[in-house]
XYZ file of C-alpha atoms in Angstrom:
646
model
C -41.328 68.475 -4.960
C -37.912 69.598 -3.739
C -34.726 68.746 -5.524
C -33.462 66.829 -2.484
C -36.529 64.652 -2.473
C -36.220 63.968 -6.203
C -32.537 63.129 -5.815
C -33.352 60.915 -2.845
C -35.966 58.984 -4.789
C -33.501 58.491 -7.647
C -30.804 57.288 -5.245
C -33.276 55.000 -3.475
C -34.451 53.411 -6.708
C -30.876 53.102 -7.973
C -29.801 51.497 -4.700
C -32.660 49.005 -4.777
C -31.786 48.203 -8.389
C -28.124 47.676 -7.523
C -29.021 45.426 -4.582
C -31.375 43.394 -6.758
C -28.784 43.217 -9.523
C -26.147 42.092 -7.027
C -28.426 39.357 -5.731
C -29.207 38.210 -9.268
C -25.508 38.162 -10.105
C -24.741 36.305 -6.894
C -27.368 33.604 -7.216
C -28.190 33.348 -10.922
C -25.087 34.289 -12.899
C -22.881 31.500 -11.376
C -25.312 28.991 -12.824
C -24.639 30.470 -16.257
C -20.922 29.817 -15.677
C -21.772 26.296 -14.555
C -23.842 25.735 -17.680
C -20.872 26.792 -19.801
C -18.655 24.327 -17.932
C -21.219 21.562 -18.434
C -21.443 22.358 -22.129
C -17.748 21.559 -22.311
C -17.783 18.430 -20.140
C -21.159 16.953 -21.103
C -21.052 15.133 -24.427
C -24.540 13.821 -25.099
C -24.292 13.757 -28.895
C -21.994 14.731 -31.731
C -23.730 18.114 -31.733
C -22.572 18.839 -28.177
C -19.979 21.599 -27.963
C -17.838 19.307 -25.811
C -17.586 16.764 -28.633
C -14.723 18.755 -30.132
C -12.793 18.298 -26.897
C -13.511 14.564 -27.029
C -12.063 14.342 -30.537
C -8.785 15.918 -29.482
C -5.918 13.609 -28.484
C -4.881 13.471 -24.839
C -1.278 13.340 -23.732
C 0.165 11.712 -20.643
C 3.267 9.913 -19.435
C 3.705 6.305 -18.336
C 6.716 5.258 -16.300
C 7.634 1.587 -16.082
C 9.772 0.143 -13.296
C 11.010 -3.461 -13.414
C 11.992 -5.696 -10.513
C 15.150 -7.119 -12.059
C 16.246 -10.525 -10.693
C 19.979 -10.189 -10.054
C 20.625 -13.729 -8.753
C 18.967 -15.851 -11.427
C 21.206 -18.902 -10.914
C 20.993 -18.794 -7.136
C 17.235 -18.310 -7.311
C 16.668 -21.216 -9.735
C 19.334 -23.653 -8.573
C 20.565 -22.569 -5.144
C 17.398 -22.307 -3.052
C 17.939 -18.547 -2.724
C 15.141 -16.037 -2.479
C 15.073 -13.685 -5.478
C 17.301 -10.647 -5.141
C 15.319 -7.844 -6.767
C 16.666 -4.531 -7.981
C 14.199 -1.811 -8.950
C 15.151 -0.550 -12.428
C 13.615 2.528 -13.971
C 11.786 4.599 -14.691
C 11.598 3.883 -18.394
C 9.459 6.775 -19.566
C 6.971 6.646 -22.429
C 5.103 9.615 -23.873
C 1.566 8.471 -24.565
C -1.060 9.878 -26.915
C -4.616 8.607 -26.882
C -7.922 9.593 -28.406
C -11.412 8.203 -28.607
C -12.504 6.653 -31.905
C -15.564 4.854 -33.245
C -17.761 6.991 -30.985
C -21.417 5.975 -30.787
C -24.246 7.421 -28.720
C -27.096 5.515 -27.128
C -29.885 6.534 -24.809
C -27.969 8.329 -22.084
C -24.704 6.561 -22.975
C -21.582 7.056 -25.059
C -19.520 4.131 -26.377
C -16.032 4.464 -27.827
C -12.747 2.705 -28.439
C -9.337 4.025 -27.560
C -6.556 4.583 -30.086
C -3.244 4.792 -28.277
C 0.333 5.313 -29.358
C 3.502 5.286 -27.303
C 6.959 6.694 -27.870
C 9.986 6.041 -25.702
C 11.045 9.324 -24.110
C 14.813 9.093 -24.038
C 15.287 12.575 -22.587
C 13.012 12.075 -19.585
C 14.269 8.533 -19.009
C 17.917 9.562 -18.846
C 17.031 12.593 -16.735
C 15.202 10.497 -14.137
C 17.399 7.383 -14.471
C 20.834 8.284 -15.901
C 21.870 4.619 -16.302
C 18.637 3.465 -17.977
C 18.485 2.761 -21.702
C 15.675 1.523 -23.924
C 17.659 -1.617 -24.804
C 18.557 -2.600 -21.209
C 18.477 -6.359 -20.611
C 16.323 -7.298 -17.635
C 15.473 -10.608 -15.968
C 11.995 -10.991 -14.530
C 9.555 -13.711 -13.614
C 7.977 -14.917 -16.865
C 4.237 -14.256 -16.694
C 3.780 -16.080 -20.004
C 5.264 -19.283 -18.566
C 3.183 -19.032 -15.385
C 0.023 -18.504 -17.425
C 0.686 -21.391 -19.826
C 1.412 -23.838 -17.005
C -1.730 -22.782 -15.170
C -3.876 -23.250 -18.267
C -2.356 -26.618 -19.152
C -2.618 -27.790 -15.556
C 0.992 -27.980 -14.431
C 4.575 -27.911 -15.673
C 4.625 -31.698 -15.243
C 1.630 -32.149 -17.556
C 3.021 -29.620 -20.026
C 6.413 -31.334 -20.176
C 4.787 -34.614 -21.244
C 1.917 -33.299 -23.350
C 4.162 -31.186 -25.554
C 6.834 -33.777 -26.277
C 5.438 -34.304 -29.831
C 5.466 -30.559 -30.523
C 9.014 -30.020 -29.277
C 10.320 -33.132 -31.041
C 8.853 -31.906 -34.332
C 10.492 -28.513 -33.798
C 13.795 -30.266 -33.041
C 13.664 -32.297 -36.261
C 12.813 -29.185 -38.288
C 15.806 -27.341 -36.854
C 18.144 -30.294 -37.352
C 17.083 -30.627 -40.972
C 17.766 -26.915 -41.472
C 21.196 -26.970 -39.789
C 22.541 -30.391 -40.868
C 20.756 -30.643 -44.242
C 20.011 -34.293 -43.432
C 16.707 -35.846 -44.422
C 14.373 -37.423 -41.885
C 15.665 -40.955 -42.512
C 19.256 -39.912 -41.839
C 18.214 -38.014 -38.718
C 16.333 -41.024 -37.361
C 19.366 -43.230 -37.914
C 21.515 -40.717 -35.999
C 18.948 -40.700 -33.183
C 19.379 -44.458 -32.865
C 23.191 -44.467 -32.694
C 25.085 -44.875 -29.443
C 27.236 -41.948 -30.567
C 25.539 -39.593 -32.953
C 26.955 -36.661 -34.901
C 24.047 -34.307 -34.314
C 24.537 -30.779 -32.863
C 22.534 -31.417 -29.699
C 23.609 -28.937 -27.020
C 21.065 -29.953 -24.398
C 22.169 -31.663 -21.163
C 19.154 -33.909 -21.732
C 19.144 -36.497 -24.492
C 16.457 -36.395 -27.192
C 18.389 -39.130 -29.068
C 17.364 -42.588 -27.850
C 20.588 -44.408 -28.750
C 22.978 -41.990 -27.034
C 20.658 -41.677 -24.017
C 20.765 -45.461 -23.483
C 24.553 -45.223 -23.344
C 24.311 -43.008 -20.244
C 22.023 -45.321 -18.241
C 23.918 -48.358 -16.849
C 20.822 -50.445 -16.132
C 19.906 -50.376 -19.812
C 23.335 -51.573 -20.976
C 21.819 -54.744 -22.540
C 19.867 -52.529 -24.950
C 22.828 -50.530 -26.239
C 23.259 -50.777 -29.987
C 22.782 -48.783 -33.166
C 19.071 -49.003 -33.904
C 17.663 -49.525 -37.387
C 15.498 -47.123 -39.353
C 12.518 -49.449 -38.865
C 12.942 -49.352 -35.089
C 13.409 -45.570 -35.023
C 10.392 -45.069 -37.276
C 8.366 -47.034 -34.749
C 9.655 -45.158 -31.690
C 9.811 -41.600 -33.031
C 6.665 -42.110 -35.072
C 4.819 -42.430 -31.758
C 6.820 -39.705 -29.998
C 6.152 -37.130 -32.731
C 2.489 -37.909 -33.411
C 0.154 -36.354 -30.780
C -2.614 -38.831 -31.642
C -0.292 -41.757 -30.840
C 1.507 -40.171 -27.916
C -1.441 -39.240 -25.698
C -4.881 -37.558 -25.669
C -3.708 -34.489 -23.761
C -6.139 -32.237 -25.634
C -9.140 -34.489 -24.923
C -10.018 -33.959 -21.268
C -12.723 -36.628 -21.126
C -10.500 -39.340 -22.606
C -7.524 -38.121 -20.575
C -9.473 -38.479 -17.332
C -10.517 -42.025 -18.213
C -6.971 -43.036 -19.183
C -5.461 -41.589 -16.010
C -7.960 -43.588 -13.952
C -6.288 -46.782 -15.214
C -8.844 -47.758 -17.858
C -6.325 -47.682 -20.688
C -6.853 -48.558 -24.312
C -4.811 -47.955 -27.425
C -6.387 -44.513 -27.922
C -4.865 -43.489 -24.573
C -1.552 -43.251 -26.403
C 1.993 -44.334 -25.666
C 2.697 -42.175 -22.606
C -0.422 -43.019 -20.592
C -0.223 -46.738 -21.338
C 3.383 -46.750 -20.127
C 2.319 -44.885 -16.970
C -0.288 -47.583 -16.384
C 2.411 -50.247 -16.677
C 4.504 -48.496 -14.034
C 1.699 -49.176 -11.554
C 1.662 -52.899 -12.323
C 1.141 -55.477 -15.042
C -1.681 -54.487 -17.357
C -2.139 -56.703 -20.400
C -4.298 -54.110 -22.163
C -1.497 -51.572 -21.749
C 1.125 -54.076 -22.959
C -0.705 -54.756 -26.212
C -1.560 -51.082 -26.673
C 2.114 -50.078 -26.391
C 3.111 -52.909 -28.724
C 0.585 -51.814 -31.367
C 1.540 -48.135 -31.075
C 5.290 -48.771 -31.429
C 4.965 -51.459 -34.079
C 2.108 -50.466 -36.400
C 3.620 -52.003 -39.567
C 6.715 -53.609 -41.073
C 8.283 -50.248 -41.947
C 7.837 -48.839 -38.461
C 8.363 -51.257 -35.621
C 10.093 -50.824 -32.296
C 9.640 -54.252 -30.642
C 9.126 -53.807 -26.904
C 8.852 -57.487 -26.007
C 12.427 -58.704 -25.575
C 12.252 -62.483 -25.095
C 16.038 -62.813 -25.374
C 16.608 -60.315 -22.534
C 16.985 -61.367 -18.911
C 14.040 -59.075 -18.143
C 11.366 -59.167 -20.874
C 9.942 -55.813 -19.701
C 13.258 -53.938 -19.900
C 12.301 -52.204 -23.143
C 9.026 -51.025 -21.636
C 10.957 -49.478 -18.770
C 13.530 -47.989 -21.127
C 10.920 -46.288 -23.309
C 9.060 -45.067 -20.211
C 12.194 -43.521 -18.718
C 13.196 -42.075 -22.083
C 9.870 -40.248 -22.148
C 10.739 -38.783 -18.728
C 14.062 -37.679 -20.218
C 12.186 -36.019 -23.062
C 9.932 -34.216 -20.561
C 13.097 -32.651 -19.114
C 14.173 -31.776 -22.628
C 10.848 -29.985 -23.208
C 11.357 -27.746 -20.160
C 15.005 -27.221 -21.095
C 13.793 -26.193 -24.543
C 11.625 -23.512 -22.904
C 14.597 -22.248 -20.895
C 16.884 -22.312 -23.925
C 14.371 -20.280 -25.916
C 13.883 -17.720 -23.145
C 10.416 -19.052 -22.336
C 11.088 -20.646 -18.952
C 10.277 -19.656 -15.384
C 12.320 -16.481 -15.808
C 12.937 -14.530 -18.988
C 15.725 -12.129 -19.918
C 14.746 -9.602 -22.556
C 15.263 -6.001 -23.536
C 13.238 -3.399 -21.700
C 11.657 -2.395 -24.994
C 10.466 -5.957 -25.631
C 9.142 -6.380 -22.094
C 7.286 -3.065 -22.159
C 5.594 -3.564 -25.525
C 4.986 -7.280 -25.032
C 6.699 -10.342 -26.437
C 5.825 -13.655 -28.038
C 6.671 -17.019 -26.498
C 7.450 -18.930 -29.674
C 5.499 -22.024 -28.767
C 2.972 -23.126 -31.406
C 0.377 -24.207 -28.865
C -3.212 -25.168 -29.727
C -5.042 -21.976 -30.622
C -1.741 -20.097 -30.843
C -0.021 -21.305 -34.036
C 2.405 -18.370 -34.056
C 3.151 -18.528 -30.349
C 1.729 -17.144 -27.124
C 1.419 -13.362 -26.921
C 2.524 -11.912 -23.592
C 1.274 -8.310 -23.409
C 3.410 -5.611 -21.841
C 2.410 -2.558 -19.810
C 2.758 -0.235 -22.824
C 0.119 -0.516 -25.528
C 0.764 1.130 -28.884
C -1.687 0.639 -31.748
C -0.355 0.486 -35.292
C -3.221 2.490 -36.765
C -6.697 3.774 -36.011
C -8.069 1.151 -38.374
C -6.413 -1.636 -36.389
C -7.641 -0.173 -33.103
C -11.155 0.096 -34.486
C -11.191 -3.531 -35.618
C -9.463 -5.100 -32.632
C -9.986 -2.603 -29.845
C -12.320 -3.173 -26.944
C -14.985 -0.584 -26.278
C -16.102 1.196 -23.143
C -19.549 2.606 -22.441
C -20.092 5.512 -20.051
C -23.211 7.332 -18.956
C -23.709 10.828 -20.348
C -25.156 13.857 -18.561
C -28.620 12.730 -19.623
C -28.298 9.973 -17.018
C -28.366 10.239 -13.226
C -25.071 8.293 -13.232
C -23.266 10.786 -15.440
C -19.635 10.046 -16.340
C -19.591 6.622 -14.650
C -18.913 3.362 -16.490
C -21.943 1.517 -17.826
C -20.383 -1.422 -19.693
C -17.198 -2.948 -21.093
C -17.492 -4.584 -24.509
C -21.243 -4.243 -24.253
C -21.472 -6.120 -20.944
C -22.731 -4.333 -17.842
C -21.658 -7.189 -15.549
C -18.166 -8.550 -14.988
C -17.880 -12.281 -15.656
C -18.481 -14.093 -12.362
C -15.697 -16.544 -13.236
C -13.229 -13.702 -12.671
C -14.453 -12.970 -9.134
C -16.535 -15.996 -8.043
C -17.181 -14.741 -4.490
C -18.634 -11.415 -5.608
C -22.321 -10.576 -5.459
C -24.306 -9.416 -8.471
C -24.101 -5.798 -7.286
C -20.337 -6.073 -6.859
C -19.970 -7.471 -10.368
C -21.735 -4.482 -11.884
C -19.472 -2.421 -14.126
C -19.246 0.811 -12.168
C -16.982 3.635 -11.116
C -15.324 6.525 -12.897
C -12.295 7.165 -15.041
C -10.891 10.680 -15.253
C -14.181 12.607 -15.277
C -16.307 12.868 -12.122
C -19.570 14.649 -11.250
C -18.918 18.354 -10.743
C -20.624 20.789 -8.382
C -24.423 20.712 -8.617
C -24.890 24.409 -7.857
C -22.490 27.345 -7.817
C -22.757 30.467 -5.720
C -20.649 33.553 -6.004
C -18.068 33.834 -3.217
C -18.783 30.301 -1.975
C -15.931 27.855 -1.385
C -15.584 26.516 -4.942
C -13.211 23.764 -3.827
C -15.712 22.011 -1.574
C -15.615 18.296 -2.553
C -18.784 16.958 -4.153
C -18.309 13.609 -2.396
C -16.016 12.127 0.217
C -15.459 8.953 -1.797
C -15.654 7.715 -5.383
C -14.802 4.466 -7.125
C -12.183 4.354 -9.862
C -12.834 1.629 -12.431
C -9.652 -0.227 -13.381
C -10.734 -1.531 -16.774
C -7.563 -3.602 -17.249
C -8.578 -5.694 -14.204
C -12.381 -5.263 -14.423
C -12.627 -4.016 -10.854
C -13.586 -0.824 -9.030
C -11.160 0.612 -6.468
C -12.353 3.201 -3.925
C -10.623 6.578 -3.840
C -11.077 8.770 -0.756
C -10.958 12.547 -0.277
C -7.680 13.478 1.391
C -7.159 17.258 1.270
C -7.415 20.429 -0.786
C -4.559 21.348 -3.102
C -3.839 24.090 -5.613
C -2.428 23.044 -8.968
C -1.481 25.658 -11.584
C -3.431 28.240 -9.607
C -6.603 26.114 -9.618
C -8.139 24.859 -6.328
C -8.667 21.089 -6.407
C -9.685 18.182 -4.185
C -7.129 15.426 -3.816
C -8.429 11.859 -3.641
C -6.140 8.929 -2.866
C -6.142 5.146 -2.975
C -5.920 4.761 0.775
C -5.248 1.809 3.046
C -8.971 1.104 3.255
C -8.960 0.253 -0.472
C -6.777 -2.813 0.102
C -8.469 -4.197 3.202
C -9.674 -7.804 2.956
C -13.070 -8.179 1.278
C -15.096 -10.943 -0.333
C -14.392 -9.989 -3.948
C -10.820 -9.041 -4.817
C -8.720 -8.779 -1.651
C -8.124 -11.964 0.339
C -4.707 -10.927 1.629
C -4.407 -7.320 2.741
C -2.706 -5.316 0.031
C -3.248 -7.817 -2.802
C -5.878 -7.675 -5.537
C -6.620 -11.216 -6.689
C -6.903 -10.772 -10.470
C -5.475 -14.222 -11.213
C -8.650 -15.577 -12.806
C -9.007 -12.544 -15.028
C -5.344 -12.700 -16.108
C -5.543 -16.515 -16.432
C -2.509 -17.280 -14.338
C -1.021 -16.851 -10.856
C -0.650 -13.097 -11.407
C -1.780 -10.605 -8.762
C -2.000 -6.816 -8.559
C -1.028 -4.544 -5.695
C 0.119 -1.045 -5.018
C 3.866 -0.707 -5.734
C 6.228 -2.012 -3.081
C 3.205 -3.724 -1.453
C 2.094 -0.367 -0.037
C -0.441 -0.899 2.791
C 0.022 -4.661 2.436
C 0.813 -7.207 5.125
C 4.388 -6.822 6.348
C 5.631 -10.298 5.265
C 4.908 -9.348 1.638
C 7.844 -6.936 1.554
C 9.855 -8.194 4.528
C 10.282 -11.691 3.008
C 11.992 -10.042 0.031
C 14.156 -7.775 2.161
C 12.291 -4.669 1.011
C 12.032 -1.606 3.259
C 8.609 -0.430 4.401
C 6.965 1.121 1.322
C 6.934 4.912 1.019
C 3.508 6.412 0.274
C 5.119 9.400 -1.463
C 6.831 7.103 -3.955
C 4.224 4.383 -4.313
C 0.890 6.065 -3.539
C -1.770 7.037 -6.100
C -3.846 10.202 -6.196
C -6.350 12.129 -8.305
C -6.568 15.933 -8.064
C -10.145 16.681 -9.120
C -11.282 20.202 -9.978
C -14.642 20.355 -8.146
C -16.570 22.630 -10.540
C -15.942 20.622 -13.714
C -15.265 17.280 -12.001
C -12.197 16.734 -14.203
C -9.138 15.025 -12.723
C -6.678 17.719 -13.784
C -3.711 16.003 -12.187
C -3.186 12.356 -11.340
C -0.604 9.727 -10.586
C -1.937 6.198 -10.800
C 0.379 3.396 -9.714
C -0.107 -0.376 -9.813
C 2.233 -3.347 -9.485
C 2.054 -6.825 -11.046
C 3.281 -9.807 -9.049
C 3.702 -13.474 -9.868
C 3.505 -16.540 -7.678
C 5.393 -19.791 -8.211
C 3.019 -22.604 -7.270
C 5.004 -25.855 -6.828
C 2.365 -28.223 -8.216
C 1.684 -25.921 -11.157
C 4.818 -23.962 -12.052
C 7.453 -26.622 -11.347
C 8.021 -30.198 -12.513
C 9.406 -32.807 -10.081
C 11.366 -34.350 -12.969
C 13.191 -31.181 -14.036
C 16.412 -30.613 -12.062
C 16.856 -27.036 -13.284
C 14.037 -25.720 -11.091
C 13.979 -28.447 -8.459
C 15.754 -26.179 -5.976
C 13.423 -23.204 -6.333
C 12.403 -22.613 -2.727
C 10.668 -19.220 -2.842
C 7.265 -20.680 -3.651
C 3.684 -19.737 -2.805
C 4.897 -16.193 -2.201
C 4.435 -13.128 -4.354
C 7.364 -11.953 -6.454
C 7.071 -8.427 -7.896
C 7.515 -8.219 -11.667
C 6.945 -4.575 -12.572
C 5.033 -1.485 -11.610
C 3.774 1.435 -13.628
C 2.977 5.054 -12.977
C 0.514 6.877 -15.195
C 0.887 10.632 -14.819
C -1.246 13.340 -16.375
C -1.557 17.020 -15.577
C -3.340 20.027 -16.996
C -1.109 21.992 -19.356
C -0.277 25.666 -18.821
C -2.440 26.964 -21.692
C -5.554 25.052 -20.596
C -4.967 26.031 -16.963
C -4.739 29.711 -17.931
C -7.927 29.433 -19.984
C -9.775 27.742 -17.102
C -8.579 30.332 -14.591
C -9.699 33.124 -16.889
C -13.046 31.828 -18.112
C -14.247 30.003 -15.013
C -12.411 31.126 -11.902
C -11.938 34.664 -13.239
C -15.630 34.940 -14.062
C -16.596 33.665 -10.613
C -14.210 36.105 -8.915
C -15.663 38.936 -10.975
C -19.195 37.848 -10.091
C -18.180 37.578 -6.453
C -16.878 41.138 -6.573
C -20.098 42.375 -8.115
C -22.162 40.277 -5.682
C -20.441 42.041 -2.783
C -19.937 45.486 -4.282
C -23.316 46.141 -5.891
C -25.423 45.488 -2.766
C -22.981 47.566 -0.689
C -23.101 50.446 -3.136
C -26.837 49.955 -3.511
C -27.230 50.001 0.262
C -25.292 53.255 0.479
C -27.474 54.723 -2.247
C -30.609 53.580 -0.411
C -29.420 55.195 2.820
C -28.487 58.390 1.013
C -31.794 58.364 -0.831
C -33.775 57.893 2.375
C -31.828 60.724 4.041
C -32.428 63.054 1.107
C -36.105 62.127 0.955
C -36.471 62.819 4.689
C -34.610 66.123 4.392
C -36.647 67.050 1.351
C -39.874 66.180 3.148
C -38.933 68.327 6.172
C -38.034 71.246 3.946
C -41.350 70.968 2.143
C -43.237 70.793 5.454
C -41.431 73.910 6.778
C -42.116 75.748 3.567
C -45.830 74.910 3.726
C -46.064 76.206 7.333
C -44.502 79.517 6.302
C -47.100 79.920 3.594
């Protein structure tokens, strides 16, 4: 065999080997890279290599913007629409990590431990006039929620007279050092010496002096009379069954008895003579010799004048209750420091079930310790890679269905806990030299756990972040179109039942919403660059490596719920049954430079290298095959010629 033929065979075999190797590298090796990526993203147990990544804290930034009411007096008293000034951003550096991690069959359940720190540097860089202690005036979501739960401001103002009167007496005892007997005597005087700064009179004697039609009743009342009157006003069981809905309904229907209390029996008398109500009021106000406010005045020109006086005094006290809320920064609007608003505040009202006051959460959550977060935190369950629904939500607090009371029009399928967070399904198969930024899906659902709803996000375009190709998904206009579950006005997510008050969510500035939403407030058309939300998802791993998520909270003043017809301070509020923005937040996260470099090197670099080999090896192999065939042919001809010569 000639040397050319031998060399040709070697080249041919080498070429075939290189072509085969190139094909293997092109079609098999990328799957090895994909497996390595999945090992990092798939956490099926504590033995998974990706579990170490799960244990590490994540860092992101939250920006809070407040819609500061600049015309509080005109808004409350002058029938003006609220003048809103956007203040912010107030920037918080956030750190979060998963704790109390437990694995089930194809699921992972964990709680989140989160801490926040005000970022003074970033705040002053982005908003030079913003400070952590800035005083801001916003619509009070705590007030709106309380009034909705109680029924209305009117009902609240009467039902909580005993509570507020007890608080008043406690404060007066602390400031004047008078005992209860002395305070009651002062309450009965036509001119008392008590430090009462309210424009409404909680002292019966001095209040009578301001009402001309009750001039015949003006006098300094005795301790026995004041014990009878204030004994009923300060005792919830004597004042009215406002915490007993069944009894309350019966009493309001006109079927009054003594257990209906002072207020409801007096209301019954306003509708006409009711002997049962007369004797009930008499027994409540005059239970014994030491406590007796006689309501039957036989020496008066009008025997029922005392009934009317006590009834109107209770109306005066209902105004005092709402004034008390305003005076303690718990009214329709609240003015507090940015720090207090962001971390949440307490409305110091010892309501039933809330002895220390009503907690009003803020947009920034910061746990005291991991132990506290573990005990009090709510858990989330997601599917692992062992499930066909990998990375999507499976349950919140162990429940796979959202409570139908939150979204009563939704179907069972719509109430299913579903959607993704910041991890999405990656590419199913990788090929060398293929377009690695091809989106895996045109649409996903993002689960907003704070509202228990899924919001669609739609593929928009390809972007490159930190040298990494990504797919950008956005919350588009289609996400806020009217549907049967959460959106009944375009642009508004009805989360009022979940938040237990007339509170609604939207995109900031009412982006994509109906025009009257922002035009009624004098806002310009919202800018998608400023108010839009997006997720930049790396398609191989499925990780959202950059995101900006923006949502706005809005309140609504409902006349029959939020306002009392007896309270002059809010009687002129005219901007009702319309949404008033309160605040909006922006959550921003992005891959850091070190992680981006590592990903480019280990994943994209490997794929580029494999792509080069996938192209180069078959080309080189093909050349070798051609050369080998040529040499074999030449060698064969030479051998044939040599044999003929012999």
